[in-house]
Each structure stands twice: as C-alpha cells, then as structure tokens.
Amino acid sequence: MNVGAILLLVLSGLVLMVLLILRGKKGPRPSMRSLPAFQDLRDEAGYAAESGGAIHIALGNGGLYGEDVITSLAGLQVVEALADATVSYSAPPVITVGDPTLLPLAQDIVRRAYERNGIIELYNPDRVRFVAPSPVAYAAGAAHIVTTEHVTANMMAGAFGTEVSLITDAGARRDLPQLAAAAAPRAIGALYPATDRLAVGEELYAAGAQMTGERRYLVSLVAQDVLRMILVLAILGTALAAFLGNW
C-alpha cells in the first residue's frame, strides 16, 4: 500500500465523519458507557448552587499551540457543557488556566452562557483566571484557590503533568469531591490515587457527550471511532505490504 492509498483512506474517513455529523439528526441515538468523572460533575454543580459555592475547573497548562491543543480543547468542552447549568443555578465555576491563549476562550464560553440565560449583566470575567505559565507555578496557584475560596468540588480536565498532584492535595486537605480527566500518562499516574472518578486518555474527549447527551456530541464520537478504525486498517495494510515486499 503506497502513500497515495493511505491518503485516500484517510480522506474517505474524513468524508464519512462529515456525513455522519450531517446525518446526526436522523436515525437511532448513539449510546456510550457512563463515565463518572463527567456524569457526577452536573450533580456537583447542583450542590455548589445549594451551598453558595462553586466548582473549581483546572484546565492545565496546554494552549492553542503545540502538542496539547486537542487536550486543551477537550478541557474547554467540559466548561462549555457545564456553563449553562452553573449559570442558571447562579453558581458559575472558578476556572483556572496556565496558558493565556485559553483565557479569552474560557471567558467567552461563560459569557455566552450568561447571554443565553438573559442575565449578561451578571457576567464576571474574573471567574476565569490566568494563574501562571509555568506548570508548577500554575498548579501551586490553582491549589491556593482551592484552599482559600469557597470551592465545593475540584475538577481537573486538560493538559497536566505530575504537578497536578498539588491541586489534588489541596482538594484532599479540604475533603472535596475530586473529578479528573487527563490524557498524559504522568498526569494519570498522579491523579489515580486521588480520585476514582477519573476519565483516562480518549475518555477525556467524551466530556460533551457525557454531560449534555446532545446528538451532535454523540455522533462526533461515532465518527471519531470510524476514522480511528480506518487509520488502524491503513497502518496494518502498510505494514503487511512492507512485509510481503521483503518476503
């Protein structure tokens, strides 16, 4: 299998993904297994509203450049999925970022939630905070917010390393519910002892589908699975062709 054939398969997968998304309003509703890290987050939002507190959402040090782009966008999806519920409860989350490129995006997501609820005059951009560009400094700053402010739950979703343990330690000291979603092995290793509500690897990208149940998110997951299968078949085909060519 040559490069042209591989590209053809990839393009076919992209076309199929677009078709699935366009057809998302028809046919049976895709199903998926439950992920407590996301399902329980909406319940925590309700508790925050009842107690007058807020959920802390840490988006990590990823930004809109480099290798952490997809992970950071998945973290923003958590904010988007939760924004309307928390705003309608009058309990907007406290969001911390470690990269300035995420700051305006997170602020815009929250602002739009206020607009949709017809209470834009209550929007406070300071609920989204750029802490520090260094991973350790960011984690220490986010941990300080968890310790000193009226936070009722601690959510970490995005690009992290082992420094995320500083944030989970702050939550553990206050005995807060802790939820997390991470793709990097070092972050997963640091989060695993801290919570049993942990979304691992590709599960991070299912945040929108889990928290909202909207068809557009569910169908996009199906399309991703199809594209992933096409890529796997292309890789296997290339390996088999190389093996037979050297036989």
Coordinates of C-alpha atoms in Angstrom, one line a residue:
M1 CA 0.0 0.0 0.0
N2 CA 1.6 3.3 -1.1
V3 CA 1.2 6.8 0.4
G4 CA -1.5 7.7 -2.1
A5 CA -3.6 4.8 -0.9
I6 CA -3.2 5.7 2.7
L7 CA -4.2 9.3 2.0
L8 CA -7.2 8.1 0.1
L9 CA -8.3 6.0 3.1
V10 CA -7.8 9.0 5.4
L11 CA -9.8 11.3 3.2
S12 CA -12.5 8.7 2.9
G13 CA -12.7 8.6 6.7
L14 CA -12.9 12.4 6.9
V15 CA -15.7 12.4 4.3
L16 CA -17.5 9.7 6.3
M17 CA -17.1 11.7 9.5
V18 CA -18.7 14.7 7.9
L19 CA -21.6 12.6 6.6
L20 CA -22.2 11.2 10.0
I21 CA -22.3 14.6 11.6
L22 CA -24.6 15.9 8.9
R23 CA -26.9 12.9 9.4
G24 CA -26.8 13.3 13.2
K25 CA -30.4 14.4 13.4
K26 CA -31.7 11.2 12.0
G27 CA -31.6 7.6 12.9
P28 CA -31.1 5.9 16.3
R29 CA -29.4 7.7 19.1
P30 CA -25.8 6.5 19.6
S31 CA -25.1 5.1 23.1
M32 CA -22.0 5.1 25.2
R33 CA -20.8 3.8 28.6
S34 CA -21.0 6.0 31.6
L35 CA -18.0 8.0 32.8
P36 CA -18.5 9.1 36.4
A37 CA -15.9 11.9 36.0
F38 CA -18.4 13.8 33.8
Q39 CA -21.7 12.4 34.9
D40 CA -21.2 13.4 38.5
L41 CA -20.0 16.8 37.6
R42 CA -23.5 18.1 36.9
D43 CA -24.6 16.8 40.4
E44 CA -21.7 18.7 41.9
A45 CA -22.9 21.8 40.1
G46 CA -26.3 21.5 41.8
Y47 CA -24.7 21.1 45.2
A48 CA -22.5 24.2 44.6
A49 CA -25.6 26.2 43.9
E50 CA -27.3 24.9 47.1
S51 CA -24.3 25.7 49.3
G52 CA -23.5 29.0 47.7
G53 CA -20.1 27.8 46.5
A54 CA -18.5 27.0 43.1
I55 CA -16.8 24.2 41.3
H56 CA -13.1 24.8 40.5
I57 CA -12.2 23.7 37.0
A58 CA -8.5 23.5 36.3
L59 CA -7.7 23.4 32.6
G60 CA -3.9 22.9 32.9
N61 CA -1.0 24.4 31.0
G62 CA -2.0 23.5 27.5
G63 CA -2.8 26.1 24.9
L64 CA -3.8 26.7 21.3
Y65 CA -0.4 25.7 20.0
G66 CA 1.9 22.7 20.4
E67 CA 1.1 19.1 21.2
D68 CA -1.6 19.9 23.8
V69 CA -4.1 21.7 21.5
I70 CA -6.6 18.8 21.3
T71 CA -6.3 18.1 25.0
S72 CA -6.9 21.7 25.9
L73 CA -9.9 22.0 23.6
A74 CA -11.4 18.9 25.3
G75 CA -11.0 20.6 28.6
L76 CA -12.8 23.7 27.3
Q77 CA -15.6 21.3 26.2
V78 CA -16.1 20.5 29.9
V79 CA -16.6 24.2 30.6
E80 CA -19.0 24.5 27.7
A81 CA -21.0 21.5 28.8
L82 CA -21.3 22.8 32.3
A83 CA -21.6 26.5 31.7
D84 CA -25.4 26.8 31.2
A85 CA -26.3 24.7 34.2
T86 CA -24.0 26.6 36.6
V87 CA -25.0 30.0 35.3
S88 CA -28.7 29.1 35.6
Y89 CA -28.0 27.9 39.2
S90 CA -26.3 31.3 39.8
A91 CA -23.1 29.3 40.7
P92 CA -20.6 29.9 37.9
P93 CA -17.4 27.9 38.2
V94 CA -14.0 29.3 39.1
I95 CA -11.8 28.4 36.1
T96 CA -8.0 28.5 36.2
V97 CA -5.7 28.3 33.1
G98 CA -2.0 28.1 32.8
D99 CA -1.8 29.4 29.2
P100 CA -3.0 32.9 28.2
T101 CA -4.5 31.6 24.9
L102 CA -7.1 29.7 26.9
L103 CA -8.2 32.7 28.9
P104 CA -10.3 34.5 26.3
L105 CA -11.9 31.2 25.0
A106 CA -13.0 30.2 28.5
Q107 CA -14.3 33.7 29.3
D108 CA -16.3 33.7 26.0
I109 CA -17.8 30.3 26.8
V110 CA -19.1 31.6 30.2
R111 CA -20.2 34.9 28.8
R112 CA -22.3 33.2 26.1
A113 CA -23.9 31.1 28.8
Y114 CA -25.0 34.3 30.6
E115 CA -26.3 35.7 27.3
R116 CA -28.4 32.6 26.6
N117 CA -29.9 32.8 30.1
G118 CA -30.7 36.5 29.6
I119 CA -28.5 37.7 32.6
I120 CA -25.5 39.1 30.8
E121 CA -25.3 42.0 33.3
L122 CA -24.2 39.4 35.9
Y123 CA -21.3 38.1 33.9
N124 CA -17.9 38.5 35.8
P125 CA -14.8 37.7 33.6
D126 CA -12.7 37.4 36.8
R127 CA -14.3 33.9 37.3
V128 CA -11.8 32.8 34.7
R129 CA -8.2 33.3 35.8
F130 CA -4.8 33.0 34.2
V131 CA -2.6 31.9 37.1
A132 CA 1.0 31.3 35.7
P133 CA 2.7 30.0 32.6
S134 CA 5.0 27.5 34.5
P135 CA 3.3 24.1 35.2
V136 CA 4.5 24.0 38.8
A137 CA 3.6 27.7 39.5
Y138 CA 0.2 27.2 37.9
A139 CA -0.6 24.1 39.9
A140 CA 0.5 25.9 43.1
G141 CA -1.7 28.9 42.3
A142 CA -4.7 26.7 41.5
A143 CA -4.2 24.8 44.7
H144 CA -4.2 28.1 46.6
I145 CA -7.6 29.0 45.1
V146 CA -9.0 25.6 46.1
T147 CA -7.7 26.1 49.6
T148 CA -8.8 29.7 50.2
E149 CA -12.0 30.1 48.3
H150 CA -15.5 28.6 48.7
V151 CA -14.9 25.7 46.4
T152 CA -17.2 22.7 46.7
A153 CA -15.7 20.4 44.1
N154 CA -12.4 20.1 42.3
M155 CA -12.3 19.3 38.6
M156 CA -9.2 18.9 36.5
A157 CA -9.5 18.5 32.8
G158 CA -6.8 19.3 30.3
A159 CA -3.0 19.1 29.8
F160 CA -1.2 18.3 33.1
G161 CA 1.9 16.6 34.3
T162 CA 2.8 15.3 37.7
E163 CA 2.4 18.8 39.1
V164 CA -1.4 18.2 39.1
S165 CA -0.9 16.4 42.5
L166 CA -0.5 19.8 44.1
I167 CA -4.1 20.6 43.1
T168 CA -5.5 17.3 44.2
D169 CA -3.6 17.6 47.5
A170 CA -5.3 20.9 48.1
G171 CA -8.7 19.3 47.4
A172 CA -7.9 16.3 49.6
R173 CA -7.0 18.6 52.5
R174 CA -10.5 20.1 52.3
D175 CA -12.1 16.7 51.7
L176 CA -13.6 17.9 48.4
P177 CA -15.1 15.7 45.7
Q178 CA -12.4 15.4 43.1
L179 CA -13.0 14.6 39.4
A180 CA -10.5 14.5 36.7
A181 CA -9.8 13.8 33.0
A182 CA -6.3 13.6 31.5
A183 CA -4.5 12.0 28.6
A184 CA -0.8 12.3 29.6
P185 CA 0.5 9.1 31.4
R186 CA 2.3 11.2 34.1
A187 CA -0.9 13.1 34.9
I188 CA -2.9 9.9 35.0
G189 CA -0.4 8.4 37.4
A190 CA -0.6 11.4 39.7
L191 CA -4.4 11.5 39.6
Y192 CA -5.1 7.8 40.0
P193 CA -4.5 7.7 43.8
A194 CA -6.5 10.9 44.3
T195 CA -9.9 10.0 42.8
D196 CA -11.9 7.1 41.5
R197 CA -13.8 9.4 39.1
L198 CA -11.1 9.7 36.5
A199 CA -11.5 9.8 32.7
V200 CA -8.4 8.4 31.1
G201 CA -6.9 9.0 27.7
E202 CA -9.5 9.2 24.9
E203 CA -12.3 9.3 27.5
L204 CA -11.4 13.0 28.0
Y205 CA -12.8 13.8 24.6
A206 CA -16.2 12.4 25.6
A207 CA -17.0 15.2 28.0
G208 CA -19.6 16.9 25.9
A209 CA -21.4 13.7 25.1
Q210 CA -21.5 12.5 28.7
M211 CA -22.5 15.8 30.3
T212 CA -25.1 17.1 27.7
G213 CA -26.3 14.0 25.9
E214 CA -26.6 16.1 22.8
R215 CA -26.7 14.2 19.5
R216 CA -24.0 16.3 17.9
Y217 CA -21.5 15.2 20.5
L218 CA -22.6 11.6 20.4
V219 CA -22.4 11.4 16.6
S220 CA -19.0 13.0 16.6
L221 CA -17.7 10.2 18.9
V222 CA -19.1 7.7 16.5
A223 CA -17.4 9.5 13.6
Q224 CA -14.1 9.5 15.5
D225 CA -14.3 5.8 16.1
V226 CA -14.9 5.2 12.4
L227 CA -11.9 7.4 11.4
R228 CA -9.7 5.7 14.0
M229 CA -10.6 2.3 12.6
I230 CA -9.7 3.5 9.1
L231 CA -6.4 4.7 10.3
V232 CA -5.7 1.4 12.0
L233 CA -6.5 -0.5 8.9
A234 CA -4.3 1.8 6.8
I235 CA -1.3 1.2 9.2
L236 CA -1.9 -2.5 9.2
G237 CA -2.1 -2.5 5.4
T238 CA 1.1 -0.6 5.1
A239 CA 2.9 -3.0 7.5
L240 CA 1.6 -6.0 5.6
A241 CA 2.6 -4.6 2.3
A242 CA 6.1 -3.9 3.6
F243 CA 6.3 -7.4 5.0
L244 CA 5.2 -9.1 1.7
G245 CA 7.6 -6.8 -0.3
N246 CA 10.5 -8.0 1.8
W247 CA 9.5 -11.7 1.7

